Tab-separated table of C-alpha atoms and ligand atoms in Angstrom:
chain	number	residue	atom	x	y	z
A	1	UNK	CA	55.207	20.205	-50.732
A	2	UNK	CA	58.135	18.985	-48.893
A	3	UNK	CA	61.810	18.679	-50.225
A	4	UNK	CA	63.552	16.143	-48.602
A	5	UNK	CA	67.187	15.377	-48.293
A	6	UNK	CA	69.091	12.300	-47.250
A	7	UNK	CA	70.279	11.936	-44.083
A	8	UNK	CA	73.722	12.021	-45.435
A	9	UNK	CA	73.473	14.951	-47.334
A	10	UNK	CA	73.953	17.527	-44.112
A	11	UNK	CA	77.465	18.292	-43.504
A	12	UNK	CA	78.280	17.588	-39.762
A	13	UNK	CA	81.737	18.936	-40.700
A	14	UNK	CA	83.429	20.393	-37.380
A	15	UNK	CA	80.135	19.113	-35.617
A	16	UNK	CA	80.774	17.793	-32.296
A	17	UNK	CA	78.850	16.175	-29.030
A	18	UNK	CA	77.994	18.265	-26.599
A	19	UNK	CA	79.751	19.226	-23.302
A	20	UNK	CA	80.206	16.661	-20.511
A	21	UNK	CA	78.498	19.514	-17.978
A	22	UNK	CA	75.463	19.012	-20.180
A	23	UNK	CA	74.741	15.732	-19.350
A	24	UNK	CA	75.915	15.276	-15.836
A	25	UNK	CA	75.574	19.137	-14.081
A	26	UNK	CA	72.773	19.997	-11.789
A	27	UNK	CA	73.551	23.595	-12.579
A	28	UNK	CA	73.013	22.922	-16.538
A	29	UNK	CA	70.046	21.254	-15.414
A	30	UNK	CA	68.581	23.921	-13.532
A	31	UNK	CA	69.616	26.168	-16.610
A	32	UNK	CA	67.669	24.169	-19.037
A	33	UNK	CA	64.569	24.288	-16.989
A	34	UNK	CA	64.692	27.542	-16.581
A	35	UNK	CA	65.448	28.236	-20.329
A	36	UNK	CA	63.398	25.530	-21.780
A	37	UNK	CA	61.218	23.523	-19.879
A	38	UNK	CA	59.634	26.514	-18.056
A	39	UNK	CA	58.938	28.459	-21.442
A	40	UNK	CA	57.891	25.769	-23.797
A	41	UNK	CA	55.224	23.877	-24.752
A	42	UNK	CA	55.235	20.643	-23.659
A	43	UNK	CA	53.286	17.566	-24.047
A	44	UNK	CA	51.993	15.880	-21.741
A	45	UNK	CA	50.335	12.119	-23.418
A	46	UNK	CA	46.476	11.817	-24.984
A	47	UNK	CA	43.547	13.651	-23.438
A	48	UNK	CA	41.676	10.583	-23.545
A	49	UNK	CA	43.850	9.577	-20.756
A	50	UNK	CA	41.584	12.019	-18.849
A	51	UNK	CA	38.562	11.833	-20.201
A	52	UNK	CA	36.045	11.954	-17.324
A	53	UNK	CA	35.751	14.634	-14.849
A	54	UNK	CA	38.068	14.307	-12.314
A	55	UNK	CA	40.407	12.108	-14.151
A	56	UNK	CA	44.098	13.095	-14.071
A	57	UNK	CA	47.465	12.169	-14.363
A	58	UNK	CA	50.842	13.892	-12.640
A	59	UNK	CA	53.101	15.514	-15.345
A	60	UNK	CA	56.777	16.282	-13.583
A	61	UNK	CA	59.510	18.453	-15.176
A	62	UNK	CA	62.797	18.863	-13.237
A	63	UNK	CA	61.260	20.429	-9.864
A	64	UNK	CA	57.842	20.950	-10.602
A	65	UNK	CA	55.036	18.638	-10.496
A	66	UNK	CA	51.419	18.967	-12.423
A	67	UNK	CA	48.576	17.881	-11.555
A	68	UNK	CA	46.336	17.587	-15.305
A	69	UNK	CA	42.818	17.330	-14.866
A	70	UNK	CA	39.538	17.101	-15.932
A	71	UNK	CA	37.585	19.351	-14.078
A	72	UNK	CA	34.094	19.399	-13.620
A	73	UNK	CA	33.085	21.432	-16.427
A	74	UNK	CA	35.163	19.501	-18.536
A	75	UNK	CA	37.833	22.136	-19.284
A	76	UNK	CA	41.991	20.552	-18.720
A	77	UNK	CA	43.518	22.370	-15.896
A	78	UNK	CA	47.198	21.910	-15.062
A	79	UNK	CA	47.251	22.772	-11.489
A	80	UNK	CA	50.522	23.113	-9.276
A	81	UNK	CA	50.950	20.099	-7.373
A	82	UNK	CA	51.977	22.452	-4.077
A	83	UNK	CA	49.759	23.538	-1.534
A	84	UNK	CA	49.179	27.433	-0.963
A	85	UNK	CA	49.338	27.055	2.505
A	86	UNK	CA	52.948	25.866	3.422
A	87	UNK	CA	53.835	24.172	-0.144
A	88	UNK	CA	53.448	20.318	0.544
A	89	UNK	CA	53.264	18.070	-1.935
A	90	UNK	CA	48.762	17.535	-2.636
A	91	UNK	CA	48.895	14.605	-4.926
A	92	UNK	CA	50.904	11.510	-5.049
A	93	UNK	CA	49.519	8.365	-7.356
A	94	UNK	CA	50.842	8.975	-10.960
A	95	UNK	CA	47.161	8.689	-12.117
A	96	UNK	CA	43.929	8.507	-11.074
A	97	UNK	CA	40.318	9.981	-10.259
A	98	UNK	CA	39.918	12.727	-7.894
A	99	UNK	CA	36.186	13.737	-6.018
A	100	UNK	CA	35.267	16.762	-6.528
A	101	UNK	CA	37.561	18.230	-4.497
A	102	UNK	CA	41.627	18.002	-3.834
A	103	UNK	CA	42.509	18.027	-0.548
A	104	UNK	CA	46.405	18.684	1.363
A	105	UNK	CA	46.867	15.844	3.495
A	106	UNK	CA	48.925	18.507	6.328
A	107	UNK	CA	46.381	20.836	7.271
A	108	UNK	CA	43.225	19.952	4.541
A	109	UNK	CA	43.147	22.826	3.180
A	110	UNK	CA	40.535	21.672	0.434
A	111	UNK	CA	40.793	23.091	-3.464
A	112	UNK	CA	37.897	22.629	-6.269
A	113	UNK	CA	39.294	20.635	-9.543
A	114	UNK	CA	39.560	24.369	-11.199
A	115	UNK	CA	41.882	25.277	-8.819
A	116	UNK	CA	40.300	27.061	-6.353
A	117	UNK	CA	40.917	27.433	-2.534
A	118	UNK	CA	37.351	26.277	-1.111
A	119	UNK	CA	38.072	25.130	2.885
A	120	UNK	CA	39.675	26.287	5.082
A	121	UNK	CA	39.998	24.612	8.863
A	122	UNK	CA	39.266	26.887	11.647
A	123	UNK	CA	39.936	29.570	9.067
A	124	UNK	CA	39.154	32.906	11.960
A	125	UNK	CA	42.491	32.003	12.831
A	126	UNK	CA	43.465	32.977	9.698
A	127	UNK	CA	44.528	37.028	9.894
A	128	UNK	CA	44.074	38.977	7.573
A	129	UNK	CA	43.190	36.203	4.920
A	130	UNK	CA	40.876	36.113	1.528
A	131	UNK	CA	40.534	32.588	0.488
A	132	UNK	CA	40.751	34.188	-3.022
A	133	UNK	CA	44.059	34.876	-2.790
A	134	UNK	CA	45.293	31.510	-2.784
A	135	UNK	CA	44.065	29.384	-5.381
A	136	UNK	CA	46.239	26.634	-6.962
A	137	UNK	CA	48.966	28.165	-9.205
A	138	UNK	CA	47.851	26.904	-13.232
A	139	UNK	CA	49.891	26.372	-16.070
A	140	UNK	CA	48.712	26.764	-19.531
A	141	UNK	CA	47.245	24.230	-21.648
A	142	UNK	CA	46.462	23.426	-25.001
A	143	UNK	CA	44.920	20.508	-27.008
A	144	UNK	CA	45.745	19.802	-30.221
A	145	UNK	CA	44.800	16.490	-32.542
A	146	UNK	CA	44.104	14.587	-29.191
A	147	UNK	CA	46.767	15.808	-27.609
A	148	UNK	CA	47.730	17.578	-24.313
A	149	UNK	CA	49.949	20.214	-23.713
A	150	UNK	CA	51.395	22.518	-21.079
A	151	UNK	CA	53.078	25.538	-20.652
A	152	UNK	CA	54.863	26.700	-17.437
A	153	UNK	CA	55.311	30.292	-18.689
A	154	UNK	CA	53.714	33.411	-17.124
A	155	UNK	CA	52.610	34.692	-21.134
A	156	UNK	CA	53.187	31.548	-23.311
A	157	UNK	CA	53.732	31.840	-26.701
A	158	UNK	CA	50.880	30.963	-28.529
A	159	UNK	CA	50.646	27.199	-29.021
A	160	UNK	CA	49.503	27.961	-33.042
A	161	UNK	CA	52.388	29.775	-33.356
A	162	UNK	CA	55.080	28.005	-31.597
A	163	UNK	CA	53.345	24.628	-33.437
A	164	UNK	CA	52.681	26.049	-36.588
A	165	UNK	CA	55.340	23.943	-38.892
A	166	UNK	CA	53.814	20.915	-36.985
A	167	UNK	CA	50.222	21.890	-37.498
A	168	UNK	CA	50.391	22.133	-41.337
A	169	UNK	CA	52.673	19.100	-41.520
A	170	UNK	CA	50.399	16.085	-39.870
A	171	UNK	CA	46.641	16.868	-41.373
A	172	UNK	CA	46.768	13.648	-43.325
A	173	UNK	CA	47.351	10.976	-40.329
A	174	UNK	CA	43.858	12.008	-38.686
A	175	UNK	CA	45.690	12.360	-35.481
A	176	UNK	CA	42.986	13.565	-33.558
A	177	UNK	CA	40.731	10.654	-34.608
A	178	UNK	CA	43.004	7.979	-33.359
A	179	UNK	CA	42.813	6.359	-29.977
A	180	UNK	CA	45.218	4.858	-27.622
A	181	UNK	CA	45.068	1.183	-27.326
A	182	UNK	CA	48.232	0.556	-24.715
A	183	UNK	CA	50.672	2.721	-22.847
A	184	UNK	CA	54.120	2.004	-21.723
A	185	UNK	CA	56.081	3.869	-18.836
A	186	UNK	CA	59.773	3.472	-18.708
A	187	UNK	CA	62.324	4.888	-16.020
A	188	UNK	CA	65.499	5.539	-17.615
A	189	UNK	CA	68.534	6.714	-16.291
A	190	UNK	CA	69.860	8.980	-18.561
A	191	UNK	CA	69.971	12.394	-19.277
A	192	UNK	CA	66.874	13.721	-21.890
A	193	UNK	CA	69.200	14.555	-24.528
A	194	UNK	CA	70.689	11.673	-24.435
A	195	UNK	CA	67.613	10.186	-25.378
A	196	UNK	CA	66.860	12.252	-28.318
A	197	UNK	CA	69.858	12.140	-30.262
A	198	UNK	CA	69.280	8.333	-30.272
A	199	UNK	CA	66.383	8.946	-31.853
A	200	UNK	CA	67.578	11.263	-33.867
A	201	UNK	CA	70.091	8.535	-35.886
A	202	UNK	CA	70.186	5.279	-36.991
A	203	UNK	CA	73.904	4.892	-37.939
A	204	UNK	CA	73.533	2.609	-34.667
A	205	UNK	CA	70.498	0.262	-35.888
A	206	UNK	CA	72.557	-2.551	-37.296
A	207	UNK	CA	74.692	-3.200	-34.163
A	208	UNK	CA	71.754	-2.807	-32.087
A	209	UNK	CA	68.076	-3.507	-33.755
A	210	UNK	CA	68.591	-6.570	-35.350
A	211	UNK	CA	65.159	-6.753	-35.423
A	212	UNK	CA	64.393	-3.099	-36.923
A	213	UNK	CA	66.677	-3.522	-39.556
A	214	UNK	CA	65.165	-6.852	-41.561
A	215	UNK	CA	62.244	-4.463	-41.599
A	216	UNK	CA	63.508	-0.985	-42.503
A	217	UNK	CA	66.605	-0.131	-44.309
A	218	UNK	CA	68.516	1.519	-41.222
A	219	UNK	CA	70.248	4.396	-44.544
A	220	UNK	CA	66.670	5.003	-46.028
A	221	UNK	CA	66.548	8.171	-44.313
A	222	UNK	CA	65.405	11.599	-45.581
A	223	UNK	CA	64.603	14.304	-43.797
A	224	UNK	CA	62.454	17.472	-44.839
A	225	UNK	CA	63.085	19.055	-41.173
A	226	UNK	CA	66.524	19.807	-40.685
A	227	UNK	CA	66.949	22.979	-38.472
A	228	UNK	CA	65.058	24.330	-35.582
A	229	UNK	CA	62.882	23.038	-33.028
A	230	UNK	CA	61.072	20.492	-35.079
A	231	UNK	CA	63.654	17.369	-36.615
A	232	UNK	CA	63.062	14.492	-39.192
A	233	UNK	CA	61.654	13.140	-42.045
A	234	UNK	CA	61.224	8.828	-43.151
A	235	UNK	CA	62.651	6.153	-42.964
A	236	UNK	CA	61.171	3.161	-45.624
A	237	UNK	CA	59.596	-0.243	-44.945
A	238	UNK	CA	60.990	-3.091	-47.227
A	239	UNK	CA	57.896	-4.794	-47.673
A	240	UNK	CA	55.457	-3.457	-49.670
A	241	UNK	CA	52.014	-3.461	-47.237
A	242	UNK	CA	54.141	-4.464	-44.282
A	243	UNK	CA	54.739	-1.978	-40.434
A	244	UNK	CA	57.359	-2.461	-38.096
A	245	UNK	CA	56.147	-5.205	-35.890
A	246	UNK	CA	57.240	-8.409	-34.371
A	247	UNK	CA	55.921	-10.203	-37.501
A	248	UNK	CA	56.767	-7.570	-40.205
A	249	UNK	CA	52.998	-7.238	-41.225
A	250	UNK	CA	50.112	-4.331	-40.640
A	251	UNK	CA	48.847	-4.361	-37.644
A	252	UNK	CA	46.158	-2.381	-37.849
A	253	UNK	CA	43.965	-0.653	-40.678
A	254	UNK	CA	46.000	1.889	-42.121
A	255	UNK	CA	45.468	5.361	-39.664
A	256	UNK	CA	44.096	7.395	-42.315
A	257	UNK	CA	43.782	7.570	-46.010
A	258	UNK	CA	47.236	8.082	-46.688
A	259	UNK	CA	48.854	8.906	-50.436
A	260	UNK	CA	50.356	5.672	-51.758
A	261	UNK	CA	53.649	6.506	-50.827
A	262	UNK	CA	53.440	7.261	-46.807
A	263	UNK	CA	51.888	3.514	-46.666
A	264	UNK	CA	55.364	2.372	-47.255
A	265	UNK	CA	56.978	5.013	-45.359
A	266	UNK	CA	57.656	5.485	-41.198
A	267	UNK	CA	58.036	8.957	-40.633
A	268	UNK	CA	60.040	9.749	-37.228
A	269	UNK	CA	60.064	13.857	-35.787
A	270	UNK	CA	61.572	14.906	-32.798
A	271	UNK	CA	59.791	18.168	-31.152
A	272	UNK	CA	61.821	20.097	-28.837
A	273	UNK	CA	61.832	19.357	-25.804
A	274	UNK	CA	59.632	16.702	-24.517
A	275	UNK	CA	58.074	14.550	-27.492
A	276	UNK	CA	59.116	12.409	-30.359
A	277	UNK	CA	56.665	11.014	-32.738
A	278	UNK	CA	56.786	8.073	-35.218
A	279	UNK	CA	54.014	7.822	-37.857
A	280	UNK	CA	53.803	4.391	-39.498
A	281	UNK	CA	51.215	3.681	-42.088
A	282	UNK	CA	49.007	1.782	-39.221
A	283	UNK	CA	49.574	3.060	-36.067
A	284	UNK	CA	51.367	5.668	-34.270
A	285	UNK	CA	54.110	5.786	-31.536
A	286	UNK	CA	54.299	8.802	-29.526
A	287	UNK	CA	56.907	9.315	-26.804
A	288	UNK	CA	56.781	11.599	-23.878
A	289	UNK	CA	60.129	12.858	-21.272
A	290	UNK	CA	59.304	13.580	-18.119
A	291	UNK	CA	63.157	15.051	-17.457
A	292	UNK	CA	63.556	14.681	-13.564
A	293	UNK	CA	67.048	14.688	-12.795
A	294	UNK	CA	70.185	14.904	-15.436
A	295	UNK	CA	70.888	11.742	-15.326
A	296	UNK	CA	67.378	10.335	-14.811
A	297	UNK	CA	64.287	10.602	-17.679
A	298	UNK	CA	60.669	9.280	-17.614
A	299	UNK	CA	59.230	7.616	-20.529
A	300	UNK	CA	55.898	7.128	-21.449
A	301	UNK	CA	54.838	5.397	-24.444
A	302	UNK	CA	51.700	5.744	-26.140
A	303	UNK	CA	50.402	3.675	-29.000
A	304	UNK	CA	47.738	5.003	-31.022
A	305	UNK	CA	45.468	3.302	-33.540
A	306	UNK	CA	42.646	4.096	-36.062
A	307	UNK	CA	39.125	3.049	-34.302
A	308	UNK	CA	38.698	0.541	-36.708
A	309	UNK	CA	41.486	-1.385	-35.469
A	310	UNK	CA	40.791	-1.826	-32.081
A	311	UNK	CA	37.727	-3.877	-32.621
A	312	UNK	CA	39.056	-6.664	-35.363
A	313	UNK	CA	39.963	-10.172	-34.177
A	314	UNK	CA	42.545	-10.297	-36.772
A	315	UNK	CA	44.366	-7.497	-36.221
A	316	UNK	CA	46.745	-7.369	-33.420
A	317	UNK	CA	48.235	-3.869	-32.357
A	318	UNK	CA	50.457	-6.001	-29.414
A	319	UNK	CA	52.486	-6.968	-32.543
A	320	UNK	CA	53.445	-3.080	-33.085
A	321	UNK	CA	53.835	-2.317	-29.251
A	322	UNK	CA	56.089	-5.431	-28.629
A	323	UNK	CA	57.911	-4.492	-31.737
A	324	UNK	CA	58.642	-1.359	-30.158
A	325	UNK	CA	58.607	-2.377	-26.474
A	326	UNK	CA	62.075	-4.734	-27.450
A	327	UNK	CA	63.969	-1.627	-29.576
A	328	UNK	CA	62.939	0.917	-26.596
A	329	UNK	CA	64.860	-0.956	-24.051
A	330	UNK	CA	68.043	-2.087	-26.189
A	331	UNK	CA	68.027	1.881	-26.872
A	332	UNK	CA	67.484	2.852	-23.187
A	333	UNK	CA	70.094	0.250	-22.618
A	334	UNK	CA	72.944	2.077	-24.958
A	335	UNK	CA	71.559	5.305	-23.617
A	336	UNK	CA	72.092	4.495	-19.881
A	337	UNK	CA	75.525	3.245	-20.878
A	338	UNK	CA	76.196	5.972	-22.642
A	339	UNK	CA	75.312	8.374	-19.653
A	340	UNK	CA	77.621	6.698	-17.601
A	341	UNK	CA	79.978	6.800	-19.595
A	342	UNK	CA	80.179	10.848	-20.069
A	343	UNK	CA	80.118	11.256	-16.309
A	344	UNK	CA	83.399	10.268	-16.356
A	345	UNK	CA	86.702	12.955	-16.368
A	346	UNK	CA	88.106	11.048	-19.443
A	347	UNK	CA	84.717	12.211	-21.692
A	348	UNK	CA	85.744	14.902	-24.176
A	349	UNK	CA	82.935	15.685	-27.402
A	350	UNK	CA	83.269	13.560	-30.123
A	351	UNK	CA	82.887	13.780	-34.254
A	352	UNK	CA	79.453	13.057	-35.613
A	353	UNK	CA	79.330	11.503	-38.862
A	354	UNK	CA	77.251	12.713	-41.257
A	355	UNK	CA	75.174	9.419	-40.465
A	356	UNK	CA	73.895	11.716	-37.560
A	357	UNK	CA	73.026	14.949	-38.915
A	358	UNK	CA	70.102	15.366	-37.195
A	359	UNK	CA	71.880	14.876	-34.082
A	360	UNK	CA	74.382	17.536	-34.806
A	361	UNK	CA	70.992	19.630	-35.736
A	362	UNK	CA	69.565	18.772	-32.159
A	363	UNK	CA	72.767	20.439	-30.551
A	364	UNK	CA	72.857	23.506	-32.550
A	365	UNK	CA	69.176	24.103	-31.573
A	366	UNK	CA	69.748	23.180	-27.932
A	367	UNK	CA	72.860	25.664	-27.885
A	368	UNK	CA	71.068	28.320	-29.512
A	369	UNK	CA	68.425	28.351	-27.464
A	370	UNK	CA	70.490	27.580	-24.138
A	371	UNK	CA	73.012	30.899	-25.177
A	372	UNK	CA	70.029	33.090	-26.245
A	373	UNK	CA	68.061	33.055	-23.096
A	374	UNK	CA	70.874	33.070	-20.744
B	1	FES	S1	50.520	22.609	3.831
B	1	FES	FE1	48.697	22.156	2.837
B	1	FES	S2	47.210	22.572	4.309
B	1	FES	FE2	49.024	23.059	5.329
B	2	FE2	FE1	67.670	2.928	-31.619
């Protein structure tokens, strides 16, 4: 069983924001991929999204580009979206179906979906060359409750390991079982962490979510993860039987059978360092960062809903996503201003209150993890 504490409970005594350099520095940028992006697992959106052979979508982090696919057998590859030959760029639409075969649009050097190097033009002219020796580079991947994950690293750490508080924690939502009805990609300009210590607090809701607020009682929060790479807890909905959506109500059948309590509960996790995931009792959010530049972050959104759902005339799951669609963008808004404001000389860190404990937590992971691998 989970203990959890209020959000106000944590001491953020002494706890500051984070350097200036850590939002606006290519070098800390570089760092971080290096230290983070290239060694953990990270996910990448729904493998429905690439359900047919040949199906895939481009995944980028910082300066490397993945191409996920479906390959012919079925199996998720993550190939490197750089040609063997002299590194150009193979793939350019964010999504789509390949043939059965990816080809370089310099030379055409042609590669199967599972990475390997099949053609070759005029390849006697080749010296001393072994197709075999040049297949696409892979990253790992794992799949887990629907789910799609990657990891850069030459030996990964196991994805049941490095998931295991996570793995335990979200049996009862049927994850696995739910389906994606719609998908939102944003482009924001702000720096990732930026973006998660705004999720990560909601001393800010009543200024900025008017809407959020009528629904959910922006203090309700208790958290039962509090340290480490995994963040959160709930947040409660006012209305007995009612979601956060544009008319308060359910929009959907509830996503699995739930204990009485979690149907009156949203619970909100951040997982270090790409997703952040919002269980209500009817459907569930799921964010994805594509980090591409410090001061620039893609977004996608994925809404997720019990089967059931999607085929009832009288239940609406656009009342969830435009719920959400209208608090994403008045939070990318404060998080764009926010980013411009730290680039300037004049930023110095500031005091959290204990209203943002989990932010303060956020840091102290991102710091320990930045020192120990440096
Ligand atoms: S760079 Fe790809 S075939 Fe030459
Ligand atoms: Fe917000």
């Amino acid at each position: 069983m989970s203990t959890f504490l209020r959000t106000t409970e944590l001491s953020t005594k002494g706890a500051r924001t984070l350097e200036r350099a850590d939002y606006v520095s290519a070098g800390v940028f570089a760092a971080e991929h290096e230290r983070i992006f290239a060694r953990e697992w990270l996910c990448v959106g729904r493998e429905d999204m690439i359900a047919g052979p040949g199906q895939y979508v481009l995944f980028e982090v910082g300066p490397d580009n993945l191409i996920v696919v479906r390959d012919r057998s079925g199996t998720v590859r993550a190939l490197h979206n750089t040609c063997r030959h002299r590194g150009t760029r193979l793939c350019d639409a964010p999504c789509g179906e390949l043939s059965e075969t990816i080809q370089c649009p310099y030379h055409a050097w042609t590669y199967g979906l599972d990475g390997r190097l099949l053609g070759v033009p005029d390849a006697k002219e080749m010296e001393d060359f072994d197709k075999a020796d040049y297949p696409l580079k892979q990253a790992a991947v794992a799949l887990w409750e629907g789910f799609v994950f990657v990891n850069l690293a030459e030996e990964p750490e196991p994805f049941a390991e490095a998931y295991a508080p996570l793995i335990s924690r979200f049996g009862r939502w049927n994850l696995g079982a739910l389906r994606a009805a719609r998908r939102i990609d944003y482009d924001v300009q702000a720096n990732w962490k930026i973006l998660f210590q705004n999720y990560s607090e909601c001393y800010h809701c009543s200024p900025v979510h008017p809407t959020l607020v009528k629904l959910s009682p922006p203090t309700s929060g208790e958290n039962d993860l509090t340290d480490g790479p995994f963040l959160g807890g709930f947040m409660t909905v006012t209305t007995p039987g009612g979601s956060l959506s544009v008319s308060g109500r359910a929009c959907g059948v509830p996503v699995a059978d739930l204990p009485e309590e979690d149907l009156q509960r949203v619970y909100y996790y951040t997982v270090f360092p790409n997703m952040l995931l919002s269980l209500h009792p009817d459907y569930v959010m799921v964010h994805t960062f594509q980090p591409v530049a410090p001061d620039r972050t893609r977004i996608t959104c994925e809404f997720l809903f019990h089967p059931a759902t999607l085929g009832r005339a009288d239940l609406d799951p656009d009342d969830g996503v435009g719920f959400w669609d209208q608090v994403n963008r008045e939070d990318w808004d404060l998080c764009e201003r926010t980013q411009r404001g730290v680039r300037s000389t004049a930023y110095e860190p500031g005091p959290y209150s204990r209203r943002e404990s989990l932010c303060a937590a956020f840091d102290r992971h991102y710091r320990q993890v930045m020192q120990a691998r440096a």
